[in-house]
Amino acid sequence: MRASTMFAMTLALLSGLGAVVAARYAGWLGKAEAPKEKEITVLAAARNLFPGDLIDASYVKTRPLKPEEREAYEKDKTSFLPAVPAVVSLRVAAKPVEADALLRRQDLQEMMKPDPLNMRLLPNMRAVNISVPKEQSAGGLIQEGEWVDVFLTTSITAGERETTSTAPLATALRVIAKRNALWRVLAPLPDNKPVNFTIEANPYRAALIEFGKSKGNLTLVPLSASEQKSLEERRTKLLAVGNDKLLPVSFGPLAPVEMAEEEARIDSFTRGDAPVGTADLVRIYGLSTPPPPSDPVMIERFNGLSRSATMRFTSDGQFVGLLDPKKDIRAASNTTLKSQMDLSAFQFCIPGCGTANSSCKSCKKK
């Protein structure tokens, strides 16, 4: 190859490279695209979260990281929760979180199971479950940790007379669980279904509430905020003492005499000497039983040494009849008295069932 040919080829190559460089700077070949940043998926709130809310997977969502969030994310990646919805299941919000905000670890309480039921009870107290409709529990809005009074509305029958009355079975009781769950569930209550509450009460009041379930309709009435604050402070002090011998009879305002009477009832019940029954409802409703009938007047007639007849009179002198001389007078008198006492016994049942309603299970129980 001749030198002139080599020179021509070299010149052509340099000219071509120069043209390409000039075209690139002139923009004829287009601008080079910047490399795209890798898309990062993060976990965010799907709805507003409030402190104390129990969260599940439906409360969160995954979405791409926004450009304005990248700097904070890159600075402390470990503080953000992984983009897996199941990671928040059975977790509790520790602070308010707005919808669509990124979820950090410090937004949730420490991951642990709730306290079991026995850890929520004071020493010597009992847990009793009450299942009532929403309209008998302030619309079902009573929450765990609130204080309530328990009322019983019952139909009282004495002889042919029937009345309906309401009285408190127990006052100043604390709700230690709701919905038969240890977790605090934040979800709408279904209509036409009862709401379950677990209440802390002393042994006697717990048994009284159980007895009252078959005698009428129970109602939970929440106390005011000021009353609940005072009761909660008193309970917290007792819980801090940690004395198993401590017996908190009642947190309500009881006089010394009433406190002593309540202690006696608890002691008698726990020993098995005094089971809860109709007599307790008679006392709570302030019912008065009629006085026992006077002993009948007996006049015995003898023929010689043999008793021929026994005449019976009422206390006002009216003749009742003759008794068989072969029967014991005292036995006849006791039988008459017992039958009269049975007729005056009180009967408690669910309002509206009626005394003649033989299908009512409550009315069959005295």
Short mmCIF file of C-alpha atoms in Angstrom, two decimals:
data_model
loop_
_atom_site.label_atom_id
_atom_site.label_comp_id
_atom_site.label_asym_id
_atom_site.label_seq_id
_atom_site.Cartn_x
_atom_site.Cartn_y
_atom_site.Cartn_z
CA MET A 1 0.00 0.00 0.00
CA ARG A 2 1.35 3.34 -0.95
CA ALA A 3 2.01 6.03 1.61
CA SER A 4 -0.47 8.36 -0.01
CA THR A 5 -3.23 5.80 0.44
CA MET A 6 -2.42 5.33 4.14
CA PHE A 7 -2.43 9.05 4.65
CA ALA A 8 -5.81 9.37 3.00
CA MET A 9 -7.34 6.63 5.15
CA THR A 10 -5.95 8.13 8.36
CA LEU A 11 -7.27 11.53 7.42
CA ALA A 12 -10.70 10.08 6.69
CA LEU A 13 -10.81 8.27 10.04
CA LEU A 14 -9.85 11.38 11.99
CA SER A 15 -12.39 13.41 10.08
CA GLY A 16 -15.13 10.88 10.93
CA LEU A 17 -14.29 10.91 14.63
CA GLY A 18 -14.28 14.67 14.66
CA ALA A 19 -17.68 14.73 13.01
CA VAL A 20 -19.11 12.33 15.59
CA VAL A 21 -17.75 14.41 18.48
CA ALA A 22 -19.08 17.59 16.96
CA ALA A 23 -22.49 16.04 16.39
CA ARG A 24 -22.66 14.81 19.98
CA TYR A 25 -21.84 18.21 21.43
CA ALA A 26 -24.29 19.79 19.06
CA GLY A 27 -27.04 17.50 20.37
CA TRP A 28 -27.61 15.79 17.08
CA LEU A 29 -27.14 12.33 18.62
CA GLY A 30 -29.41 12.99 21.69
CA LYS A 31 -28.47 13.34 25.35
CA ALA A 32 -27.45 10.32 27.43
CA GLU A 33 -30.14 9.32 30.00
CA ALA A 34 -29.17 9.32 33.69
CA PRO A 35 -29.34 5.88 35.31
CA LYS A 36 -32.65 5.24 37.11
CA GLU A 37 -32.63 4.86 40.90
CA LYS A 38 -33.78 1.51 42.23
CA GLU A 39 -37.41 1.58 43.45
CA ILE A 40 -37.73 0.87 47.19
CA THR A 41 -40.92 -0.64 48.65
CA VAL A 42 -41.86 0.48 52.17
CA LEU A 43 -44.61 -0.20 54.75
CA ALA A 44 -47.08 2.62 55.44
CA ALA A 45 -50.29 3.10 57.42
CA ALA A 46 -53.44 2.43 55.42
CA ARG A 47 -55.57 4.38 57.90
CA ASN A 48 -55.13 6.69 60.88
CA LEU A 49 -53.70 4.81 63.87
CA PHE A 50 -54.27 5.92 67.45
CA PRO A 51 -52.28 5.01 70.57
CA GLY A 52 -53.52 1.74 72.04
CA ASP A 53 -55.02 0.44 68.78
CA LEU A 54 -54.49 -3.25 68.09
CA ILE A 55 -53.22 -3.45 64.50
CA ASP A 56 -53.55 -6.19 61.91
CA ALA A 57 -52.45 -6.54 58.30
CA SER A 58 -55.48 -4.65 56.97
CA TYR A 59 -54.37 -1.50 58.83
CA VAL A 60 -51.18 -1.14 56.71
CA LYS A 61 -50.11 -1.21 53.05
CA THR A 62 -46.97 -1.40 50.93
CA ARG A 63 -46.07 1.38 48.49
CA PRO A 64 -42.99 2.83 46.72
CA LEU A 65 -40.77 5.18 48.67
CA LYS A 66 -41.43 8.81 47.73
CA PRO A 67 -38.51 11.04 46.62
CA GLU A 68 -39.00 13.39 49.57
CA GLU A 69 -38.79 10.42 51.97
CA ARG A 70 -35.58 8.96 50.53
CA GLU A 71 -33.15 11.10 52.53
CA ALA A 72 -34.69 10.14 55.90
CA TYR A 73 -34.92 6.52 54.82
CA GLU A 74 -31.31 6.30 53.67
CA LYS A 75 -30.11 7.95 56.88
CA ASP A 76 -31.61 5.28 59.20
CA LYS A 77 -32.98 2.29 57.30
CA THR A 78 -33.09 0.02 60.37
CA SER A 79 -35.68 2.21 62.12
CA PHE A 80 -38.29 1.45 59.45
CA LEU A 81 -40.39 -1.71 59.50
CA PRO A 82 -39.91 -4.20 56.66
CA ALA A 83 -42.41 -4.03 53.80
CA VAL A 84 -44.34 -7.08 55.01
CA PRO A 85 -47.92 -6.40 56.27
CA ALA A 86 -47.87 -9.42 58.58
CA VAL A 87 -45.12 -7.79 60.65
CA VAL A 88 -47.71 -5.59 62.42
CA SER A 89 -50.15 -8.38 63.32
CA LEU A 90 -51.14 -8.27 67.02
CA ARG A 91 -49.00 -5.17 67.55
CA VAL A 92 -50.23 -2.09 69.42
CA ALA A 93 -49.72 1.50 68.26
CA ALA A 94 -47.58 3.56 70.65
CA LYS A 95 -48.22 6.97 69.09
CA PRO A 96 -50.56 8.58 66.53
CA VAL A 97 -49.73 7.73 62.92
CA GLU A 98 -51.42 9.44 59.97
CA ALA A 99 -52.66 7.44 57.02
CA ASP A 100 -50.00 6.87 54.31
CA ALA A 101 -47.15 7.76 56.71
CA LEU A 102 -44.18 5.41 56.88
CA LEU A 103 -44.18 3.05 59.86
CA ARG A 104 -41.17 3.07 62.15
CA ARG A 105 -40.38 0.61 64.91
CA GLN A 106 -40.85 3.28 67.58
CA ASP A 107 -44.42 3.83 66.35
CA LEU A 108 -45.41 0.47 67.92
CA GLN A 109 -45.24 -0.82 71.46
CA GLU A 110 -42.79 -3.53 72.37
CA MET A 111 -43.84 -6.86 70.90
CA MET A 112 -45.23 -8.97 73.76
CA LYS A 113 -48.35 -10.88 74.71
CA PRO A 114 -51.01 -9.17 76.87
CA ASP A 115 -51.23 -9.94 80.58
CA PRO A 116 -53.22 -13.10 81.36
CA LEU A 117 -56.48 -12.75 83.24
CA ASN A 118 -55.07 -13.81 86.62
CA MET A 119 -52.43 -11.06 86.41
CA ARG A 120 -55.17 -8.45 86.05
CA LEU A 121 -56.88 -9.41 89.32
CA LEU A 122 -56.09 -8.03 92.74
CA PRO A 123 -55.40 -10.62 95.47
CA ASN A 124 -58.51 -12.54 96.54
CA MET A 125 -60.64 -11.03 93.78
CA ARG A 126 -62.56 -13.00 91.15
CA ALA A 127 -63.30 -12.57 87.43
CA VAL A 128 -66.95 -12.86 86.37
CA ASN A 129 -68.20 -12.71 82.78
CA ILE A 130 -71.27 -10.64 81.91
CA SER A 131 -72.87 -10.91 78.46
CA VAL A 132 -75.35 -8.10 77.81
CA PRO A 133 -76.87 -6.39 74.75
CA LYS A 134 -75.40 -3.08 73.61
CA GLU A 135 -78.38 -1.13 74.92
CA GLN A 136 -77.68 -2.52 78.41
CA SER A 137 -74.00 -1.54 78.38
CA ALA A 138 -74.02 2.12 77.32
CA GLY A 139 -74.24 1.16 73.66
CA GLY A 140 -71.38 -1.30 74.06
CA LEU A 141 -68.94 1.63 74.35
CA ILE A 142 -67.57 0.62 77.76
CA GLN A 143 -63.86 -0.13 77.39
CA GLU A 144 -61.35 -2.27 79.24
CA GLY A 145 -60.09 -0.44 82.33
CA GLU A 146 -63.35 1.45 82.97
CA TRP A 147 -65.41 1.17 86.18
CA VAL A 148 -69.09 0.24 86.21
CA ASP A 149 -72.07 -0.47 88.42
CA VAL A 150 -74.03 -3.68 87.81
CA PHE A 151 -77.83 -3.33 87.99
CA LEU A 152 -80.44 -6.10 88.02
CA THR A 153 -83.96 -5.52 86.70
CA THR A 154 -86.24 -8.31 87.86
CA SER A 155 -89.91 -9.15 88.27
CA ILE A 156 -90.74 -9.77 91.94
CA THR A 157 -93.72 -11.90 92.86
CA ALA A 158 -95.07 -12.25 96.39
CA GLY A 159 -98.29 -14.21 96.47
CA GLU A 160 -100.55 -12.72 93.79
CA ARG A 161 -98.66 -9.43 93.61
CA GLU A 162 -96.04 -8.86 90.88
CA THR A 163 -93.80 -5.80 90.50
CA THR A 164 -90.71 -4.95 88.43
CA SER A 165 -87.77 -3.26 90.16
CA THR A 166 -84.14 -2.35 89.49
CA ALA A 167 -81.41 -2.40 92.12
CA PRO A 168 -77.58 -2.45 92.12
CA LEU A 169 -76.10 -5.91 92.62
CA ALA A 170 -72.57 -4.49 92.86
CA THR A 171 -70.99 -1.05 92.56
CA ALA A 172 -67.59 0.25 91.49
CA LEU A 173 -66.35 -2.81 89.60
CA ARG A 174 -63.51 -2.70 87.07
CA VAL A 175 -63.70 -4.08 83.54
CA ILE A 176 -60.55 -6.18 83.00
CA ALA A 177 -61.37 -7.61 79.55
CA LYS A 178 -63.87 -7.21 76.71
CA ARG A 179 -65.11 -9.41 73.83
CA ASN A 180 -63.70 -12.53 75.56
CA ALA A 181 -60.24 -11.46 74.36
CA LEU A 182 -57.09 -10.38 76.16
CA TRP A 183 -56.18 -8.00 73.31
CA ARG A 184 -57.88 -4.63 72.94
CA VAL A 185 -59.82 -5.04 69.71
CA LEU A 186 -60.86 -1.88 67.86
CA ALA A 187 -63.70 -2.95 65.59
CA PRO A 188 -67.44 -2.21 65.27
CA LEU A 189 -69.73 -4.29 67.46
CA PRO A 190 -72.22 -6.46 65.54
CA ASP A 191 -75.89 -5.58 65.92
CA ASN A 192 -78.33 -7.88 67.72
CA LYS A 193 -75.50 -9.72 69.46
CA PRO A 194 -74.50 -9.46 73.13
CA VAL A 195 -71.24 -7.88 74.22
CA ASN A 196 -69.04 -9.81 76.64
CA PHE A 197 -67.36 -8.04 79.55
CA THR A 198 -65.12 -9.59 82.21
CA ILE A 199 -65.50 -7.82 85.56
CA GLU A 200 -63.33 -7.88 88.70
CA ALA A 201 -65.35 -8.43 91.89
CA ASN A 202 -64.97 -9.93 95.34
CA PRO A 203 -66.11 -13.59 95.71
CA TYR A 204 -69.51 -12.74 97.19
CA ARG A 205 -70.40 -10.12 94.55
CA ALA A 206 -69.16 -12.40 91.76
CA ALA A 207 -71.49 -15.15 92.99
CA LEU A 208 -74.33 -12.64 93.37
CA ILE A 209 -73.92 -11.54 89.75
CA GLU A 210 -73.93 -15.16 88.59
CA PHE A 211 -77.11 -15.78 90.60
CA GLY A 212 -78.71 -12.63 89.19
CA LYS A 213 -78.18 -13.75 85.58
CA SER A 214 -81.08 -16.20 85.91
CA LYS A 215 -83.30 -13.79 87.84
CA GLY A 216 -83.56 -10.85 85.48
CA ASN A 217 -81.71 -8.52 83.11
CA LEU A 218 -78.26 -7.21 84.00
CA THR A 219 -77.15 -3.71 83.00
CA LEU A 220 -73.66 -2.18 83.12
CA VAL A 221 -73.60 1.54 83.96
CA PRO A 222 -70.24 3.35 83.57
CA LEU A 223 -69.08 5.79 86.24
CA SER A 224 -67.97 9.37 85.63
CA ALA A 225 -64.36 10.28 84.82
CA SER A 226 -63.73 11.81 88.26
CA GLU A 227 -65.06 8.73 90.05
CA GLN A 228 -63.05 6.40 87.83
CA LYS A 229 -59.85 8.37 88.44
CA SER A 230 -60.26 8.13 92.21
CA LEU A 231 -61.05 4.41 92.07
CA GLU A 232 -58.14 3.69 89.72
CA GLU A 233 -55.69 5.47 92.04
CA ARG A 234 -56.97 3.48 95.02
CA ARG A 235 -56.68 0.21 93.12
CA THR A 236 -53.17 1.03 91.86
CA LYS A 237 -51.97 1.60 95.43
CA LEU A 238 -53.39 -1.76 96.53
CA LEU A 239 -51.80 -3.47 93.54
CA ALA A 240 -48.41 -1.96 94.40
CA VAL A 241 -48.56 -3.40 97.93
CA GLY A 242 -48.63 -6.95 96.57
CA ASN A 243 -49.97 -8.45 99.80
CA ASP A 244 -51.80 -11.72 99.15
CA LYS A 245 -53.50 -11.43 102.52
CA LEU A 246 -55.07 -8.15 101.47
CA LEU A 247 -58.79 -8.52 100.77
CA PRO A 248 -60.20 -5.52 98.87
CA VAL A 249 -63.86 -5.87 99.80
CA SER A 250 -65.11 -2.96 97.74
CA PHE A 251 -63.70 0.15 96.12
CA GLY A 252 -66.95 2.05 96.52
CA PRO A 253 -67.73 4.46 99.38
CA LEU A 254 -68.85 2.11 102.17
CA ALA A 255 -69.41 3.09 105.78
CA PRO A 256 -67.46 1.11 108.42
CA VAL A 257 -70.61 -0.83 109.35
CA GLU A 258 -71.33 -1.69 105.70
CA MET A 259 -67.70 -2.71 105.19
CA ALA A 260 -67.87 -5.06 108.16
CA GLU A 261 -71.12 -6.57 106.88
CA GLU A 262 -69.59 -7.10 103.43
CA GLU A 263 -66.53 -8.77 104.95
CA ALA A 264 -68.82 -11.09 106.93
CA ARG A 265 -70.75 -12.04 103.77
CA ILE A 266 -67.53 -12.80 101.88
CA ASP A 267 -66.16 -14.86 104.76
CA SER A 268 -69.38 -16.86 105.12
CA PHE A 269 -69.66 -17.46 101.39
CA THR A 270 -66.03 -18.56 100.88
CA ARG A 271 -66.36 -20.99 103.80
CA GLY A 272 -69.51 -22.43 102.24
CA ASP A 273 -71.68 -21.51 105.21
CA ALA A 274 -73.97 -19.05 103.41
CA PRO A 275 -74.61 -19.68 99.70
CA VAL A 276 -76.03 -16.84 97.64
CA GLY A 277 -79.78 -17.11 97.13
CA THR A 278 -83.16 -15.43 97.26
CA ALA A 279 -82.52 -14.03 100.74
CA ASP A 280 -79.75 -11.83 99.30
CA LEU A 281 -82.10 -10.36 96.69
CA VAL A 282 -84.76 -9.77 99.36
CA ARG A 283 -82.20 -7.75 101.34
CA ILE A 284 -80.89 -5.83 98.30
CA TYR A 285 -84.36 -4.85 97.09
CA GLY A 286 -85.40 -3.83 100.61
CA LEU A 287 -88.32 -6.22 100.71
CA SER A 288 -90.02 -6.91 104.01
CA THR A 289 -91.52 -10.28 104.73
CA PRO A 290 -94.80 -10.46 106.65
CA PRO A 291 -94.46 -11.37 110.34
CA PRO A 292 -94.74 -15.08 111.07
CA PRO A 293 -98.22 -16.19 112.11
CA SER A 294 -98.92 -16.47 115.80
CA ASP A 295 -98.98 -19.92 117.33
CA PRO A 296 -102.52 -21.26 117.42
CA VAL A 297 -104.28 -21.63 120.75
CA MET A 298 -104.85 -25.28 121.65
CA ILE A 299 -107.44 -26.44 124.19
CA GLU A 300 -107.36 -30.09 125.15
CA ARG A 301 -110.42 -31.92 126.47
CA PHE A 302 -109.95 -34.95 128.72
CA ASN A 303 -112.29 -37.67 129.89
CA GLY A 304 -110.69 -38.87 133.04
CA LEU A 305 -107.05 -39.50 132.17
CA SER A 306 -107.61 -39.84 128.43
CA ARG A 307 -107.48 -36.97 125.94
CA SER A 308 -110.66 -37.09 123.94
CA ALA A 309 -110.22 -34.05 121.68
CA THR A 310 -108.07 -31.00 120.95
CA MET A 311 -109.72 -27.80 119.83
CA ARG A 312 -107.70 -25.23 117.87
CA PHE A 313 -108.38 -21.48 117.92
CA THR A 314 -106.69 -18.50 116.25
CA SER A 315 -104.94 -15.84 118.35
CA ASP A 316 -108.11 -13.69 118.23
CA GLY A 317 -110.28 -16.51 119.57
CA GLN A 318 -111.86 -17.88 116.37
CA PHE A 319 -112.49 -21.60 116.33
CA VAL A 320 -110.51 -23.41 113.61
CA GLY A 321 -111.35 -27.05 114.18
CA LEU A 322 -110.60 -30.25 116.03
CA LEU A 323 -107.31 -32.14 115.84
CA ASP A 324 -106.94 -35.88 115.90
CA PRO A 325 -105.95 -36.71 119.49
CA LYS A 326 -103.62 -39.43 118.20
CA LYS A 327 -101.39 -36.85 116.41
CA ASP A 328 -98.73 -34.72 118.04
CA ILE A 329 -100.01 -31.17 118.60
CA ARG A 330 -96.58 -29.61 118.10
CA ALA A 331 -96.08 -31.39 114.77
CA ALA A 332 -99.43 -30.14 113.51
CA SER A 333 -98.60 -26.60 114.60
CA ASN A 334 -95.19 -26.63 112.84
CA THR A 335 -96.71 -28.03 109.64
CA THR A 336 -99.30 -25.26 109.54
CA LEU A 337 -96.67 -22.59 110.19
CA LYS A 338 -94.31 -23.94 107.52
CA SER A 339 -97.01 -24.02 104.85
CA GLN A 340 -97.94 -20.41 105.61
CA MET A 341 -94.28 -19.34 105.34
CA ASP A 342 -93.89 -21.09 101.97
CA LEU A 343 -96.88 -19.20 100.59
CA SER A 344 -95.27 -15.85 101.45
CA ALA A 345 -91.88 -16.61 99.81
CA PHE A 346 -90.65 -14.16 97.17
CA GLN A 347 -90.03 -15.18 93.58
CA PHE A 348 -87.68 -13.39 91.16
CA CYS A 349 -87.76 -13.85 87.38
CA ILE A 350 -87.05 -12.09 84.10
CA PRO A 351 -89.48 -9.17 83.52
CA GLY A 352 -92.29 -9.90 81.11
CA CYS A 353 -92.33 -13.66 81.54
CA GLY A 354 -95.36 -13.58 83.84
CA THR A 355 -96.07 -15.79 86.83
CA ALA A 356 -98.26 -18.09 84.76
CA ASN A 357 -95.64 -18.69 82.11
CA SER A 358 -94.66 -22.29 82.70
CA SER A 359 -92.06 -22.21 79.91
CA CYS A 360 -89.94 -19.59 81.68
CA LYS A 361 -86.93 -21.34 83.19
CA SER A 362 -86.28 -18.43 85.53
CA CYS A 363 -89.74 -18.57 87.12
CA LYS A 364 -89.25 -22.21 88.03
CA LYS A 365 -86.32 -21.23 90.28
CA LYS A 366 -87.09 -19.76 93.67
#
